[in-house]
mmCIF file of C-alpha atoms and ligand atoms in Angstrom:
data_model
loop_
_atom_site.group_PDB
_atom_site.id
_atom_site.type_symbol
_atom_site.label_atom_id
_atom_site.label_comp_id
_atom_site.label_asym_id
_atom_site.label_seq_id
_atom_site.Cartn_x
_atom_site.Cartn_y
_atom_site.Cartn_z
ATOM 1 C CA UNK A 821 -0.144 -0.306 0.041
ATOM 2 C CA UNK A 822 1.126 3.595 -0.773
ATOM 3 C CA UNK A 823 2.950 5.208 2.550
ATOM 4 C CA UNK A 824 0.439 7.763 2.313
ATOM 5 C CA UNK A 825 -2.739 5.649 2.546
ATOM 6 C CA UNK A 826 -1.444 3.615 5.536
ATOM 7 C CA UNK A 827 -3.781 4.143 8.362
ATOM 8 C CA UNK A 828 -3.244 6.491 11.472
ATOM 9 C CA UNK A 829 -3.290 4.309 14.803
ATOM 10 C CA UNK A 830 -4.536 5.453 17.767
ATOM 11 C CA UNK A 831 -4.309 3.783 21.572
ATOM 12 C CA UNK A 832 -5.678 4.558 24.750
ATOM 13 C CA UNK A 833 -6.137 2.536 28.226
ATOM 14 C CA UNK A 834 -10.109 1.929 26.915
ATOM 15 C CA UNK A 835 -12.597 3.844 25.142
ATOM 16 C CA UNK A 836 -11.384 7.021 26.202
ATOM 17 C CA UNK A 837 -8.973 8.123 23.522
ATOM 18 C CA UNK A 838 -12.246 7.678 21.050
ATOM 19 C CA UNK A 839 -13.022 11.464 22.250
ATOM 20 C CA UNK A 840 -9.312 12.205 20.517
ATOM 21 C CA UNK A 841 -9.792 10.259 17.302
ATOM 22 C CA UNK A 842 -13.306 11.832 17.259
ATOM 23 C CA UNK A 843 -11.329 15.147 16.723
ATOM 24 C CA UNK A 844 -8.907 13.872 14.152
ATOM 25 C CA UNK A 845 -11.618 12.349 11.916
ATOM 26 C CA UNK A 846 -13.108 15.868 11.668
ATOM 27 C CA UNK A 847 -9.582 17.491 10.592
ATOM 28 C CA UNK A 848 -8.784 14.593 8.664
ATOM 29 C CA UNK A 849 -11.870 13.052 7.104
ATOM 30 C CA UNK A 850 -10.123 11.047 4.351
ATOM 31 C CA UNK A 851 -7.542 9.120 6.406
ATOM 32 C CA UNK A 852 -8.245 5.542 7.702
ATOM 33 C CA UNK A 853 -7.745 4.897 11.228
ATOM 34 C CA UNK A 854 -7.359 2.248 13.348
ATOM 35 C CA UNK A 855 -8.079 2.173 17.626
ATOM 36 C CA UNK A 856 -6.742 0.264 19.880
ATOM 37 C CA UNK A 857 -8.466 0.387 23.248
ATOM 38 C CA UNK A 858 -6.913 -1.912 26.040
ATOM 39 C CA UNK A 859 -9.903 -2.034 28.041
ATOM 40 C CA UNK A 860 -8.913 -5.470 29.573
ATOM 41 C CA UNK A 861 -6.351 -3.871 31.180
ATOM 42 C CA UNK A 862 -8.003 -0.478 32.048
ATOM 43 C CA UNK A 863 -8.016 1.873 34.373
ATOM 44 C CA UNK A 864 -4.138 2.403 33.799
ATOM 45 C CA UNK A 865 -4.505 5.439 36.257
ATOM 46 C CA UNK A 866 -3.714 3.653 39.325
ATOM 47 C CA UNK A 867 -1.148 0.984 38.026
ATOM 48 C CA UNK A 868 2.656 1.218 38.417
ATOM 49 C CA UNK A 869 4.629 3.543 36.014
ATOM 50 C CA UNK A 870 6.806 0.458 34.906
ATOM 51 C CA UNK A 871 3.251 -1.420 34.328
ATOM 52 C CA UNK A 872 1.623 1.114 32.082
ATOM 53 C CA UNK A 873 5.046 1.815 30.109
ATOM 54 C CA UNK A 874 5.056 -2.179 29.220
ATOM 55 C CA UNK A 875 1.316 -1.875 28.317
ATOM 56 C CA UNK A 876 2.114 1.174 26.112
ATOM 57 C CA UNK A 877 4.890 -0.470 24.192
ATOM 58 C CA UNK A 878 2.869 -3.825 23.510
ATOM 59 C CA UNK A 879 -0.198 -1.232 22.129
ATOM 60 C CA UNK A 880 2.256 0.815 19.936
ATOM 61 C CA UNK A 881 3.584 -3.112 18.524
ATOM 62 C CA UNK A 882 0.253 -4.006 17.792
ATOM 63 C CA UNK A 883 -0.390 -0.627 15.803
ATOM 64 C CA UNK A 884 2.648 -0.931 14.006
ATOM 65 C CA UNK A 885 2.287 -4.754 13.232
ATOM 66 C CA UNK A 886 -1.083 -3.295 11.601
ATOM 67 C CA UNK A 887 0.774 -1.217 9.514
ATOM 68 C CA UNK A 888 -0.061 2.429 10.868
ATOM 69 C CA UNK A 889 2.041 5.193 9.423
ATOM 70 C CA UNK A 890 1.702 7.537 12.541
ATOM 71 C CA UNK A 891 0.318 7.045 16.299
ATOM 72 C CA UNK A 892 -1.403 9.051 18.596
ATOM 73 C CA UNK A 893 -1.239 7.936 22.523
ATOM 74 C CA UNK A 894 -4.455 9.324 23.133
ATOM 75 C CA UNK A 895 -4.373 8.791 26.892
ATOM 76 C CA UNK A 896 -2.740 11.217 29.375
ATOM 77 C CA UNK A 897 -1.636 8.383 31.891
ATOM 78 C CA UNK A 898 0.413 6.318 29.033
ATOM 79 C CA UNK A 899 1.772 9.457 27.612
ATOM 80 C CA UNK A 900 3.347 10.474 30.953
ATOM 81 C CA UNK A 901 4.609 7.133 31.408
ATOM 82 C CA UNK A 902 5.770 5.986 28.111
ATOM 83 C CA UNK A 903 5.836 8.748 25.460
ATOM 84 C CA UNK A 904 9.643 10.252 25.966
ATOM 85 C CA UNK A 905 10.846 6.539 25.729
ATOM 86 C CA UNK A 906 8.875 5.397 22.819
ATOM 87 C CA UNK A 907 10.486 8.472 21.269
ATOM 88 C CA UNK A 908 13.858 7.260 21.609
ATOM 89 C CA UNK A 909 13.007 3.502 20.352
ATOM 90 C CA UNK A 910 11.172 4.781 17.304
ATOM 91 C CA UNK A 911 12.942 8.119 16.360
ATOM 92 C CA UNK A 912 11.376 8.176 12.788
ATOM 93 C CA UNK A 913 7.679 7.327 13.844
ATOM 94 C CA UNK A 914 5.421 10.450 13.524
ATOM 95 C CA UNK A 915 4.241 9.912 17.492
ATOM 96 C CA UNK A 916 2.248 12.533 19.412
ATOM 97 C CA UNK A 917 0.662 12.439 22.955
ATOM 98 C CA UNK A 918 -1.523 14.078 24.862
ATOM 99 C CA UNK A 919 -1.502 16.211 28.341
ATOM 100 C CA UNK A 920 -3.948 18.465 30.050
ATOM 101 C CA UNK A 921 -4.620 21.807 28.326
ATOM 102 C CA UNK A 922 -3.412 23.980 30.962
ATOM 103 C CA UNK A 923 -2.066 26.884 28.615
ATOM 104 C CA UNK A 924 -5.164 27.248 26.850
ATOM 105 C CA UNK A 925 -7.075 27.858 30.194
ATOM 106 C CA UNK A 926 -4.636 29.927 31.994
ATOM 107 C CA UNK A 927 -4.790 32.196 28.655
ATOM 108 C CA UNK A 928 -8.331 32.480 28.957
ATOM 109 C CA UNK A 929 -7.562 34.821 32.150
ATOM 110 C CA UNK A 930 -10.686 34.297 34.033
ATOM 111 C CA UNK A 931 -11.351 34.996 37.462
ATOM 112 C CA UNK A 932 -11.485 31.930 39.648
ATOM 113 C CA UNK A 933 -10.041 28.625 40.276
ATOM 114 C CA UNK A 934 -8.736 26.606 37.199
ATOM 115 C CA UNK A 935 -9.539 23.087 38.091
ATOM 116 C CA UNK A 936 -7.699 19.954 36.442
ATOM 117 C CA UNK A 937 -9.581 16.621 36.488
ATOM 118 C CA UNK A 938 -7.199 13.681 35.629
ATOM 119 C CA UNK A 939 -5.958 10.090 36.886
ATOM 120 C CA UNK A 940 -3.668 10.103 40.144
ATOM 121 C CA UNK A 941 -0.773 9.083 37.919
ATOM 122 C CA UNK A 942 -1.138 11.854 35.402
ATOM 123 C CA UNK A 943 -0.986 14.347 38.409
ATOM 124 C CA UNK A 944 1.774 12.467 40.026
ATOM 125 C CA UNK A 945 4.201 12.129 37.208
ATOM 126 C CA UNK A 946 6.776 14.452 36.311
ATOM 127 C CA UNK A 947 5.150 15.395 32.973
ATOM 128 C CA UNK A 948 2.505 17.158 34.703
ATOM 129 C CA UNK A 949 4.620 18.761 37.416
ATOM 130 C CA UNK A 950 6.771 20.529 34.963
ATOM 131 C CA UNK A 951 3.853 21.924 33.396
ATOM 132 C CA UNK A 952 2.213 22.657 36.331
ATOM 133 C CA UNK A 953 5.736 24.773 37.269
ATOM 134 C CA UNK A 954 5.341 26.508 34.101
ATOM 135 C CA UNK A 955 2.057 28.177 34.829
ATOM 136 C CA UNK A 956 1.338 27.745 39.031
ATOM 137 C CA UNK A 957 2.404 31.676 39.524
ATOM 138 C CA UNK A 958 -0.107 32.616 36.758
ATOM 139 C CA UNK A 959 -2.952 31.133 37.805
ATOM 140 C CA UNK A 960 -4.767 29.770 40.697
ATOM 141 C CA UNK A 961 -4.798 25.695 39.596
ATOM 142 C CA UNK A 962 -6.366 23.000 41.733
ATOM 143 C CA UNK A 963 -5.331 19.407 40.472
ATOM 144 C CA UNK A 964 -7.797 16.591 41.190
ATOM 145 C CA UNK A 965 -7.172 13.379 40.804
ATOM 146 C CA UNK A 966 -10.614 11.078 39.805
ATOM 147 C CA UNK A 967 -10.059 7.733 40.804
ATOM 148 C CA UNK A 968 -13.066 5.384 39.842
ATOM 149 C CA UNK A 969 -14.026 7.740 36.848
ATOM 150 C CA UNK A 970 -13.270 5.980 34.015
ATOM 151 C CA UNK A 971 -14.651 2.992 35.286
ATOM 152 C CA UNK A 972 -17.886 4.914 34.698
ATOM 153 C CA UNK A 973 -17.415 5.403 31.066
ATOM 154 C CA UNK A 974 -15.980 2.051 30.366
ATOM 155 C CA UNK A 975 -18.832 0.894 31.467
ATOM 156 C CA UNK A 976 -20.977 3.221 29.321
ATOM 157 C CA UNK A 977 -22.499 5.273 32.195
ATOM 158 C CA UNK A 978 -21.948 8.693 31.151
ATOM 159 C CA UNK A 979 -25.275 10.129 33.102
ATOM 160 C CA UNK A 980 -27.310 9.491 35.964
ATOM 161 C CA UNK A 981 -27.396 9.846 39.528
ATOM 162 C CA UNK A 982 -24.173 7.641 40.695
ATOM 163 C CA UNK A 983 -22.159 9.887 38.205
ATOM 164 C CA UNK A 984 -23.302 13.081 39.156
ATOM 165 C CA UNK A 985 -22.697 12.061 43.064
ATOM 166 C CA UNK A 986 -19.458 11.240 42.218
ATOM 167 C CA UNK A 987 -18.435 14.227 40.549
ATOM 168 C CA UNK A 988 -20.361 16.470 43.072
ATOM 169 C CA UNK A 989 -18.227 15.155 45.739
ATOM 170 C CA UNK A 990 -14.931 15.339 44.010
ATOM 171 C CA UNK A 991 -16.163 19.204 42.994
ATOM 172 C CA UNK A 992 -16.929 20.290 46.526
ATOM 173 C CA UNK A 993 -14.131 18.271 48.279
ATOM 174 C CA UNK A 994 -11.386 20.103 46.425
ATOM 175 C CA UNK A 995 -12.770 23.609 44.963
ATOM 176 C CA UNK A 996 -13.625 25.935 47.441
ATOM 177 C CA UNK A 997 -14.012 29.112 45.359
ATOM 178 C CA UNK A 998 -15.130 30.009 41.850
ATOM 179 C CA UNK A 999 -14.379 27.739 39.246
ATOM 180 C CA UNK A 1000 -12.922 29.950 36.224
ATOM 181 C CA UNK A 1001 -12.999 26.483 34.052
ATOM 182 C CA UNK A 1002 -12.097 22.778 33.873
ATOM 183 C CA UNK A 1003 -9.717 21.236 32.326
ATOM 184 C CA UNK A 1004 -10.040 17.535 31.372
ATOM 185 C CA UNK A 1005 -6.951 15.759 31.663
ATOM 186 C CA UNK A 1006 -8.040 12.618 31.014
ATOM 187 C CA UNK A 1007 -9.532 11.215 27.594
ATOM 188 C CA UNK A 1008 -12.196 9.632 28.728
ATOM 189 C CA UNK A 1009 -13.713 12.583 30.393
ATOM 190 C CA UNK A 1010 -15.039 15.059 27.344
ATOM 191 C CA UNK A 1011 -17.985 11.845 27.098
ATOM 192 C CA UNK A 1012 -19.405 13.168 30.593
ATOM 193 C CA UNK A 1013 -18.946 16.822 29.841
ATOM 194 C CA UNK A 1014 -22.855 17.601 29.882
ATOM 195 C CA UNK A 1015 -23.345 15.550 33.214
ATOM 196 C CA UNK A 1016 -20.249 17.752 34.369
ATOM 197 C CA UNK A 1017 -21.595 20.937 32.869
ATOM 198 C CA UNK A 1018 -25.090 20.168 34.877
ATOM 199 C CA UNK A 1019 -23.086 19.936 38.195
ATOM 200 C CA UNK A 1020 -20.994 23.165 37.685
ATOM 201 C CA UNK A 1021 -23.113 25.014 35.470
ATOM 202 C CA UNK A 1022 -23.416 26.127 31.674
ATOM 203 C CA UNK A 1023 -21.351 28.909 32.230
ATOM 204 C CA UNK A 1024 -18.341 27.077 33.472
ATOM 205 C CA UNK A 1025 -15.996 26.465 30.421
ATOM 206 C CA UNK A 1026 -14.983 22.944 29.965
ATOM 207 C CA UNK A 1027 -11.698 22.080 27.741
ATOM 208 C CA UNK A 1028 -9.609 18.882 26.785
ATOM 209 C CA UNK A 1029 -6.130 18.646 24.630
ATOM 210 C CA UNK A 1030 -8.065 16.510 21.776
ATOM 211 C CA UNK A 1031 -7.781 19.057 18.890
ATOM 212 C CA UNK A 1032 -4.479 20.199 19.872
ATOM 213 C CA UNK A 1033 -2.965 16.724 20.170
ATOM 214 C CA UNK A 1034 -4.720 15.638 16.458
ATOM 215 C CA UNK A 1035 -3.294 19.227 15.036
ATOM 216 C CA UNK A 1036 0.037 18.077 16.105
ATOM 217 C CA UNK A 1037 -0.340 14.640 14.612
ATOM 218 C CA UNK A 1038 -1.430 16.408 11.220
ATOM 219 C CA UNK A 1039 1.608 18.645 11.225
ATOM 220 C CA UNK A 1040 4.196 15.730 11.986
ATOM 221 C CA UNK A 1041 2.484 13.513 9.272
ATOM 222 C CA UNK A 1042 2.589 16.443 6.586
ATOM 223 C CA UNK A 1043 6.050 17.031 7.617
ATOM 224 C CA UNK A 1044 6.956 13.543 6.613
ATOM 225 C CA UNK A 1045 4.812 13.941 3.344
ATOM 226 C CA UNK A 1046 2.741 11.015 4.624
ATOM 227 C CA UNK A 1047 -0.916 13.109 4.689
ATOM 228 C CA UNK A 1048 -3.293 11.174 2.461
ATOM 229 C CA UNK A 1049 -4.540 12.518 -0.958
ATOM 230 C CA UNK A 1050 -7.492 10.482 -1.356
ATOM 231 C CA UNK A 1051 -10.435 12.114 -1.693
ATOM 232 C CA UNK A 1052 -13.490 9.928 -0.193
ATOM 233 C CA UNK A 1053 -13.931 9.323 3.117
ATOM 234 C CA UNK A 1054 -11.633 7.058 4.966
ATOM 235 C CA UNK A 1055 -12.389 3.588 6.923
ATOM 236 C CA UNK A 1056 -12.279 3.128 10.798
ATOM 237 C CA UNK A 1057 -11.244 0.054 12.579
ATOM 238 C CA UNK A 1058 -11.523 -0.832 16.407
ATOM 239 C CA UNK A 1059 -10.097 -2.945 18.371
ATOM 240 C CA UNK A 1060 -10.087 -3.940 21.941
ATOM 241 C CA UNK A 1061 -8.101 -5.961 24.106
ATOM 242 C CA UNK A 1062 -11.415 -7.393 25.743
ATOM 243 C CA UNK A 1063 -12.438 -8.462 22.288
ATOM 244 C CA UNK A 1064 -15.900 -8.750 23.803
ATOM 245 C CA UNK A 1065 -18.995 -7.390 21.440
ATOM 246 C CA UNK A 1066 -20.015 -4.777 24.227
ATOM 247 C CA UNK A 1067 -16.639 -2.904 24.005
ATOM 248 C CA UNK A 1068 -16.753 -2.602 20.269
ATOM 249 C CA UNK A 1069 -20.578 -1.591 20.450
ATOM 250 C CA UNK A 1070 -19.707 1.035 22.844
ATOM 251 C CA UNK A 1071 -16.854 2.183 20.862
ATOM 252 C CA UNK A 1072 -19.323 2.543 18.049
ATOM 253 C CA UNK A 1073 -21.799 4.592 20.271
ATOM 254 C CA UNK A 1074 -19.048 6.843 21.543
ATOM 255 C CA UNK A 1075 -17.933 7.871 17.954
ATOM 256 C CA UNK A 1076 -21.417 8.363 16.719
ATOM 257 C CA UNK A 1077 -22.106 10.505 19.631
HETATM 258 N N1 DGL B 2005 -8.294 8.029 29.099
HETATM 259 C C1 DGL B 2005 -6.834 7.723 30.081
HETATM 260 C C2 DGL B 2005 -6.348 9.244 30.345
HETATM 261 O O1 DGL B 2005 -6.172 9.627 29.210
HETATM 262 C C3 DGL B 2005 -7.642 7.161 31.338
HETATM 263 C C4 DGL B 2005 -6.365 6.228 32.223
HETATM 264 C C5 DGL B 2005 -6.707 5.393 32.922
HETATM 265 O O2 DGL B 2005 -7.292 3.990 32.374
HETATM 266 O O3 DGL B 2005 -6.898 5.488 34.329
HETATM 267 O O4 DGL B 2005 -5.515 9.190 31.359
#
């Protein structure tokens, strides 16, 4: 197959990275995509860094064996654990990771607290602490670790009293002031934006890093002259380590939301 027509690979610990792939499909509709969700091993956010690193390397190998021309690590947790080493091992591969969209949130310059919701690992790792270091004097930033939230989304529960109560407790525990904006530092969370809005109010801006990440991926593919020139819509293949139909069904539902 012509290199330009090879698929783009997306990877996440489960179904969350589909929120990022959706942004890619919007700006690069004619590309082919292969999505690998590792739902069998989700959640990653409470595992050890070395475990997540190993799982991420395995996932990258699966995608490379499928012939992808570039990869998006559409998982903040896997990015913090593995992206630096992946770049060393695959220096020629167009590869992007994702991190919480703190910069655009600070640049909004709204008075109040910026809440960053992410997994425990993402918030503990060096990558996030460096990012935090850049902005901590410019804004009031409150990191909120959300263990347990990924599981709601993996089981297809995007709304309802149970998840609302989880979110209400989180926000009340960590935030004592006016909320300027909320940064979703985990790719699963964009699927519950409506539920979160219901809790914090429609005026609070909720941001994620999906679009920024896929624009960077497009730049990298373009630099290597790897963007497709086909002028018909591409194809999408979703695979999941669980192999169970319900994960593929949930993935299709989330992709079409
Ligand atoms: N979507 C992953 C992220 O962005 C979730 C991690 C997990 O499985 O805990 O961090």
